[in-house]
Tab-separated table of C-alpha atoms in Angstrom:
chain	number	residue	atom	x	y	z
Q	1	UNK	CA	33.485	7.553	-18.598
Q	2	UNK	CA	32.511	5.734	-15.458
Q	3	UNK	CA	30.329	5.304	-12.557
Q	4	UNK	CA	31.162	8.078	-9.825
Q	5	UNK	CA	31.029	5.412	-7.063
Q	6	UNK	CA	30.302	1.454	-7.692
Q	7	UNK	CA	27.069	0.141	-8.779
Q	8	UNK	CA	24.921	-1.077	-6.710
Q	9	UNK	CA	24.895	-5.036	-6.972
Q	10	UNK	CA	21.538	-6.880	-8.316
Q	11	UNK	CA	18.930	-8.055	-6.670
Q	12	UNK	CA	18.148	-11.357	-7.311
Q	13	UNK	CA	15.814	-14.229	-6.114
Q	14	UNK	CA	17.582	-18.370	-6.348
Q	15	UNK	CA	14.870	-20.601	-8.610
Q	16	UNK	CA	14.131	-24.418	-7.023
Q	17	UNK	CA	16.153	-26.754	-8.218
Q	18	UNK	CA	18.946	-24.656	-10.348
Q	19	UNK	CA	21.735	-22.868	-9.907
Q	20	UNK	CA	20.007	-20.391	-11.785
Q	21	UNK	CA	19.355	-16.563	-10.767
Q	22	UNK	CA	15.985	-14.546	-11.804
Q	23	UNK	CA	16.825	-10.903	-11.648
Q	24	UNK	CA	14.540	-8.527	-10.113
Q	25	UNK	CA	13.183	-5.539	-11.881
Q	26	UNK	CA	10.408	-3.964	-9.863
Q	27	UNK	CA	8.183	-4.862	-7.510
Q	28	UNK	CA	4.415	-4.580	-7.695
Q	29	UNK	CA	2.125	-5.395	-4.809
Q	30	UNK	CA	-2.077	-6.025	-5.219
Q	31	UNK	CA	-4.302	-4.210	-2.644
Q	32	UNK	CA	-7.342	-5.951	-0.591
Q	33	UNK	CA	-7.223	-8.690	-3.214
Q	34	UNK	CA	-8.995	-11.556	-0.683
Q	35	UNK	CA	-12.676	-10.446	0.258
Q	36	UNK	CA	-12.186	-11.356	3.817
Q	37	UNK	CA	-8.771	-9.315	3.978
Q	38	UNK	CA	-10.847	-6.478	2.576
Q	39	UNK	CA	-13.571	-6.975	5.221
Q	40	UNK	CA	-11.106	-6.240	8.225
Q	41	UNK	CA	-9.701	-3.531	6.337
Q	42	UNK	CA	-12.800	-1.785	6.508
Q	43	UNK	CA	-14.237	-2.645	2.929
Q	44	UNK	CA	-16.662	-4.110	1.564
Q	45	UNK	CA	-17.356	-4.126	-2.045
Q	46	UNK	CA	-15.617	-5.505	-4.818
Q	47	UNK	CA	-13.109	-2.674	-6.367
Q	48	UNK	CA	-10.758	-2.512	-9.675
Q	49	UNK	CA	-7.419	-3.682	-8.300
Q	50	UNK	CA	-5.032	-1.307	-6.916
Q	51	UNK	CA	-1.169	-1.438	-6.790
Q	52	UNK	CA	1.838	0.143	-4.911
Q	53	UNK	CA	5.491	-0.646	-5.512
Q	54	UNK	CA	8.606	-1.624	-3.244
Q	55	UNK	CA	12.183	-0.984	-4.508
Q	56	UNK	CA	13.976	-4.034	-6.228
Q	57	UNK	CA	16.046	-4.256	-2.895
Q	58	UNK	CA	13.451	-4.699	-0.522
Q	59	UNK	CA	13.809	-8.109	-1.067
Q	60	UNK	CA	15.151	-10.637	1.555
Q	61	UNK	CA	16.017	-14.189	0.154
Q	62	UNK	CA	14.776	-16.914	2.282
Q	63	UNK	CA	16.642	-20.300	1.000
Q	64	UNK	CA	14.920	-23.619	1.523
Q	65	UNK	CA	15.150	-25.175	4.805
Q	66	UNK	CA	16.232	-21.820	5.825
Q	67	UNK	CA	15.313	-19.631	8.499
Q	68	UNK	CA	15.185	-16.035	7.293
Q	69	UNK	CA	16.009	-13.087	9.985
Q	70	UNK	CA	14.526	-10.111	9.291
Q	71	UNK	CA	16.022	-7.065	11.850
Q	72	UNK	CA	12.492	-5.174	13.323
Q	73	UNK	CA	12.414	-2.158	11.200
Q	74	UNK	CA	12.644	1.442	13.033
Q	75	UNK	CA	10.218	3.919	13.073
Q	76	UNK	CA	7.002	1.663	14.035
Q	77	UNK	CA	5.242	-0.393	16.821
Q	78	UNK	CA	3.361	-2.085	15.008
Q	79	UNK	CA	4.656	-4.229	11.848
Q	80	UNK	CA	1.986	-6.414	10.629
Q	81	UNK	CA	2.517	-9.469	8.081
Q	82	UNK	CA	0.751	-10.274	5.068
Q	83	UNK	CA	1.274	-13.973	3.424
Q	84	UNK	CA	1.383	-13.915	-0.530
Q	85	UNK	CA	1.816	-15.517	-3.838
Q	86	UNK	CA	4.354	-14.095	-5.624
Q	87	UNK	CA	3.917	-13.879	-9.288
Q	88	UNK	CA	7.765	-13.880	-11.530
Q	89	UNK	CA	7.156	-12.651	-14.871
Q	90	UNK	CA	9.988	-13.667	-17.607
Q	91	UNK	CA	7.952	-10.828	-20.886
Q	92	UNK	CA	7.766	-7.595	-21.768
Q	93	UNK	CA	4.291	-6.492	-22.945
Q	94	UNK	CA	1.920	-2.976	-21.985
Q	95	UNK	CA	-1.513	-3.318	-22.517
Q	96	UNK	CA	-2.112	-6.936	-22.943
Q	97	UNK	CA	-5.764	-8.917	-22.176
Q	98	UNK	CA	-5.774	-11.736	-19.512
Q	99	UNK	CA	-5.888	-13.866	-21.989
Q	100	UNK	CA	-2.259	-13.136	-23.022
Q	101	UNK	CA	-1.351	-12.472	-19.973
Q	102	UNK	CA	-0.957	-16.272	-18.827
Q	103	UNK	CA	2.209	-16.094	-21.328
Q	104	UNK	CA	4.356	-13.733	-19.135
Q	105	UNK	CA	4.437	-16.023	-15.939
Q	106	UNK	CA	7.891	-17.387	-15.684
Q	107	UNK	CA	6.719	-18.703	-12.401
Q	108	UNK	CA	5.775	-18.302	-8.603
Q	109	UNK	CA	7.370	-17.948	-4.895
Q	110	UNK	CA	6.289	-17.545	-1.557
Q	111	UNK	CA	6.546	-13.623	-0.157
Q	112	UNK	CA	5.430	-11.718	2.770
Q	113	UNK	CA	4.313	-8.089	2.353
Q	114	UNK	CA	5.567	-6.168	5.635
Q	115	UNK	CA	3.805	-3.121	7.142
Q	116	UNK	CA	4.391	-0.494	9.225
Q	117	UNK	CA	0.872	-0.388	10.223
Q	118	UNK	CA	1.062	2.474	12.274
Q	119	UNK	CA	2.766	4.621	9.797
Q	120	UNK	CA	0.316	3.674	7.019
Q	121	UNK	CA	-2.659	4.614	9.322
Q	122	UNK	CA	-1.160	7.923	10.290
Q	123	UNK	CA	-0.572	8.775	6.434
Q	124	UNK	CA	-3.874	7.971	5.316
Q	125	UNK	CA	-5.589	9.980	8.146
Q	126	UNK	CA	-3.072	12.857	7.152
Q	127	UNK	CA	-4.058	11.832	3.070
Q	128	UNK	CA	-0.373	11.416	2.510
Q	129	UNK	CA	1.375	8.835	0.268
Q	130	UNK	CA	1.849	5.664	2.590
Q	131	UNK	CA	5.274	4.716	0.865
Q	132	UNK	CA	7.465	4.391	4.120
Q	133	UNK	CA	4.654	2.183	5.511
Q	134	UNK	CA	5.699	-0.280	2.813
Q	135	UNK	CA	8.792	0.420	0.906
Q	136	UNK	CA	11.418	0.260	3.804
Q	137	UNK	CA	14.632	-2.264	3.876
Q	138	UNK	CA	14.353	-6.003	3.574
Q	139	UNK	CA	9.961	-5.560	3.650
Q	140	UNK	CA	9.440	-8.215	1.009
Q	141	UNK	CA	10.988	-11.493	2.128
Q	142	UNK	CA	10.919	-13.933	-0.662
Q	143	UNK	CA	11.179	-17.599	-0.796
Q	144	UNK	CA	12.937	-19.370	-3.947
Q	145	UNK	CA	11.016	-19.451	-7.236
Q	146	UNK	CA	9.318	-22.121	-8.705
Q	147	UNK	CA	9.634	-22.023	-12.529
Q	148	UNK	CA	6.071	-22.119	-13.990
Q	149	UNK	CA	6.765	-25.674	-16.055
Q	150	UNK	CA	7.442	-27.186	-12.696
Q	151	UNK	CA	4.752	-25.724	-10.632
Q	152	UNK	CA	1.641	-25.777	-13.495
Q	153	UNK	CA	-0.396	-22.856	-13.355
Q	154	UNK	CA	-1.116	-21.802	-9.778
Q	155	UNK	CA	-4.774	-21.089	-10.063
Q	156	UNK	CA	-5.813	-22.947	-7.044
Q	157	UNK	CA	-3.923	-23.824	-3.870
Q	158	UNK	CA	-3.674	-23.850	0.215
Q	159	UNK	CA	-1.695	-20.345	1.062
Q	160	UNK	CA	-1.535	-19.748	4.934
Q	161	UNK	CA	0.675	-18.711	7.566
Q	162	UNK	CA	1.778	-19.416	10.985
Q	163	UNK	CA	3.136	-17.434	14.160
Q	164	UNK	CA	5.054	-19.264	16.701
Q	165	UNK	CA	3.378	-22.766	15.367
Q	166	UNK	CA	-0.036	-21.150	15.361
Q	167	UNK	CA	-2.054	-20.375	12.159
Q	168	UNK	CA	-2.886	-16.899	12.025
Q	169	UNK	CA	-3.775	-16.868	7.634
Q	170	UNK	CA	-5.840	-19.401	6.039
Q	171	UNK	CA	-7.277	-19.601	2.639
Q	172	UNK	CA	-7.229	-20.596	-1.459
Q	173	UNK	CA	-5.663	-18.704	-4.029
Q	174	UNK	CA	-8.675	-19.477	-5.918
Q	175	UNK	CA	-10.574	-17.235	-3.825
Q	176	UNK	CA	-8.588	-14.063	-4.762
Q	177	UNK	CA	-10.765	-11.173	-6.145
Q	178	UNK	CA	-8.824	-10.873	-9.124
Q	179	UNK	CA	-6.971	-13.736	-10.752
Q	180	UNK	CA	-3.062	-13.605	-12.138
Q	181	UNK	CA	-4.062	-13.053	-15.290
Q	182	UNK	CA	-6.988	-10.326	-14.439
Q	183	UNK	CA	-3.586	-8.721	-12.483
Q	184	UNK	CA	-1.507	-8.745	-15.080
Q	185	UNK	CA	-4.049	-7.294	-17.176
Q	186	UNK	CA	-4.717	-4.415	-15.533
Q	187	UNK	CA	-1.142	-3.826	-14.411
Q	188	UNK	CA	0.010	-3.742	-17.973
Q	189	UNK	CA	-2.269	-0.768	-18.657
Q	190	UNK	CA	-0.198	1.213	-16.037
Q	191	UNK	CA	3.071	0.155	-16.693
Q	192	UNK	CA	5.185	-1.711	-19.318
Q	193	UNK	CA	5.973	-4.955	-17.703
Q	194	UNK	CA	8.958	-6.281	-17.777
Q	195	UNK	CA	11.242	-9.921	-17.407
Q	196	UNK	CA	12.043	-9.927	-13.678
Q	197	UNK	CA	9.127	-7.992	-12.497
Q	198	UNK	CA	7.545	-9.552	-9.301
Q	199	UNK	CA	3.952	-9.155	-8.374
Q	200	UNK	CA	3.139	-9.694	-4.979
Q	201	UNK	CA	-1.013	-10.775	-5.140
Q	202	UNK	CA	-2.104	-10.067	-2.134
Q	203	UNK	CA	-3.484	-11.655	1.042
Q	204	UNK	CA	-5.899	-13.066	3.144
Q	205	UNK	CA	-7.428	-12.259	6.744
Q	206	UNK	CA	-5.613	-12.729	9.514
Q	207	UNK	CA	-3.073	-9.653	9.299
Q	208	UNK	CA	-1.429	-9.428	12.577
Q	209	UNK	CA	1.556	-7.917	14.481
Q	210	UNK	CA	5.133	-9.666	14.991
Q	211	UNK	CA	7.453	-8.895	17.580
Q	212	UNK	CA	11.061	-9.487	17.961
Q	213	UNK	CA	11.578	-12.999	18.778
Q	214	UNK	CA	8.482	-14.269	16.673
Q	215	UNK	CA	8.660	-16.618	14.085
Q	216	UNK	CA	6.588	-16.816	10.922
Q	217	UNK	CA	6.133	-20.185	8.715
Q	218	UNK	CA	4.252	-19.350	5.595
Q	219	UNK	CA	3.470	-21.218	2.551
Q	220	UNK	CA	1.330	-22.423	-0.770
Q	221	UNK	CA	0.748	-25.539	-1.561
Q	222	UNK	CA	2.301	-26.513	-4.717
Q	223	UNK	CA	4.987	-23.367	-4.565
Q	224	UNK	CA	6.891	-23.716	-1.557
Q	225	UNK	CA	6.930	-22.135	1.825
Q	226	UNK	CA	9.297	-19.771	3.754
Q	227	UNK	CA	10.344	-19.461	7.758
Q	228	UNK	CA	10.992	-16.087	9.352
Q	229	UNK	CA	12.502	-14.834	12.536
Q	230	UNK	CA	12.074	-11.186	13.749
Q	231	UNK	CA	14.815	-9.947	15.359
Q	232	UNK	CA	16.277	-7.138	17.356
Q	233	UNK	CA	17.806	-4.196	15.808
C-alpha cells in the first residue's frame, strides 16, 4: 500500500532562537476581537467570539531580518491587511475553562490575516460562506515563534503596523475583547485542539488596502515583528 501520488510536505513555522520546527495543524482566526476594529466594521456591541479557519498551507514564513514577498492574490481589487498575535498551542484538550487554558500556549508570533475584501463583501450581501475571501494561498504570513518561556505570557503589549513607513494599526493586546485564554476557551468547545494549532487573535482599526509594490512592517512588542512586500503576479 502507498500514497497514489506524494504527500504533500508539512507546513511548518521556524521558533526564535532554535533550529527547531513547530508543525502546523490548523489554523483558527478570531473575528472583530478589538472594539475599535469592530466599530469600522459596522458593530458595535460586545459579541461571543467568532472563528473561521485557513488551511495549514496558507502560511508564508517570514524569517527575521527578512523581507517576506507575498504575490497579489487573483480574483480581488481590494486586499486589505489585518496585524495579529498569533497564538502556538503545543496540547490537546476539548472543552477546557480559561483557566486551563493558559497551559496549552507553547508560545506566540507575529501574523497578518489577508482579505479579499471585495469578495467577502459580495458573499455576505449574497449570505454565502466568505471562505475564498480568506482561505486563499500564502493569506497568513507568519513571523518566527517565540516559545512561551522566552516571551512570558503575552497579556499586554504594543501590536501595530506600518505601510510604506507610515503607521496605519495601533493598539495593546490588552485591549482585545476576549483574552487568549477566554479564546481558547471557547474554541475548545467547538473543536478538539490540538499541538500545532495556530490561533490568529485578531486585530485592531486601521484595516486598509495594499497594492503591489507596498510594503508592510508589523509587530508586538515582546514577540517579534515581520516585513512584507506585495508583489506582482
Amino acid at each position: 500500500m502507498g500514497y497514489v501520488f506524494a504527500a504533500p510536505g508539512q507546513a511548518v513555522v521556524p521558533v526564535v532562537g532554535t533550529t527547531d520546527l513547530f508543525p502546523v495543524h490548523r489554523i483558527y482566526c478570531v473575528g472583530r476581537n478589538y472594539a475599535e476594529h469592530a466599530r469600522e466594521m459596522g458593530f458595535s456591541e460586545r459579541e461571543p467570539p467568532f472563528f473561521f479557519a485557513k488551511p495549514a498551507d496558507a502560511v508564508l514564513v517570514i524569517a527575521e531580518g527578512a523581507v517576506g514577498k507575498l504575490p497579489y492574490p487573483p480574483e480581488t481589487s481590494d486586499l486589505q491587511y489585518e496585524v495579529e498575535l498569533v497564538v502556538a498551542l503545543g496540547r490537546h484538550g476539548r472543552a477546557n475553562s480559561a483557566q486551563e487554558a493558559a497551559a496549552f500556549v507553547w508560545g506566540y508570533a507575529v501574523g497578518v490575516d489577508l482579505t479579499r475584501r471585495d469578495l467577502q463583501a459580495s458573499l455576505k450581501k449574497q449570505g454565502r460562506p466568505w471562505e475564498i475571501s480568506k482561505s486563499f494561498d500564502l493569506s497568513a504570513p507568519i513571523s518566527a515563534i517565540r516559545a512561551g518561556r522566552d516571551a512570558g505570557r503575552v497579556d499586554n503589549g504594543r501590536i501595530w503596523l506600518d505601510v510604506n513607513g507610515e503607521r496605519r494599526q495601533e493598539s495593546d493586546v490588552s485591549k482585545m475583547i476576549w483574552g487568549v485564554n477566554e479564546i481558547i476557551e471557547h474554541l475548545s468547545r467547538y473543536f478538539a485542539l490540538a499541538p500545532g494549532d495556530l490561533i490568529f487573535s485578531g486585530t485592531p482599526a486601521g484595516v486598509g488596502a495594499v497594492v503591489p509594490g507596498d510594503v508592510l512592517d508589523g509587530g508586538v512588542d515582546g514577540v517579534g515583528r515581520l516585513s512584507l512586500e506585495i508583489v506582482s503576479a
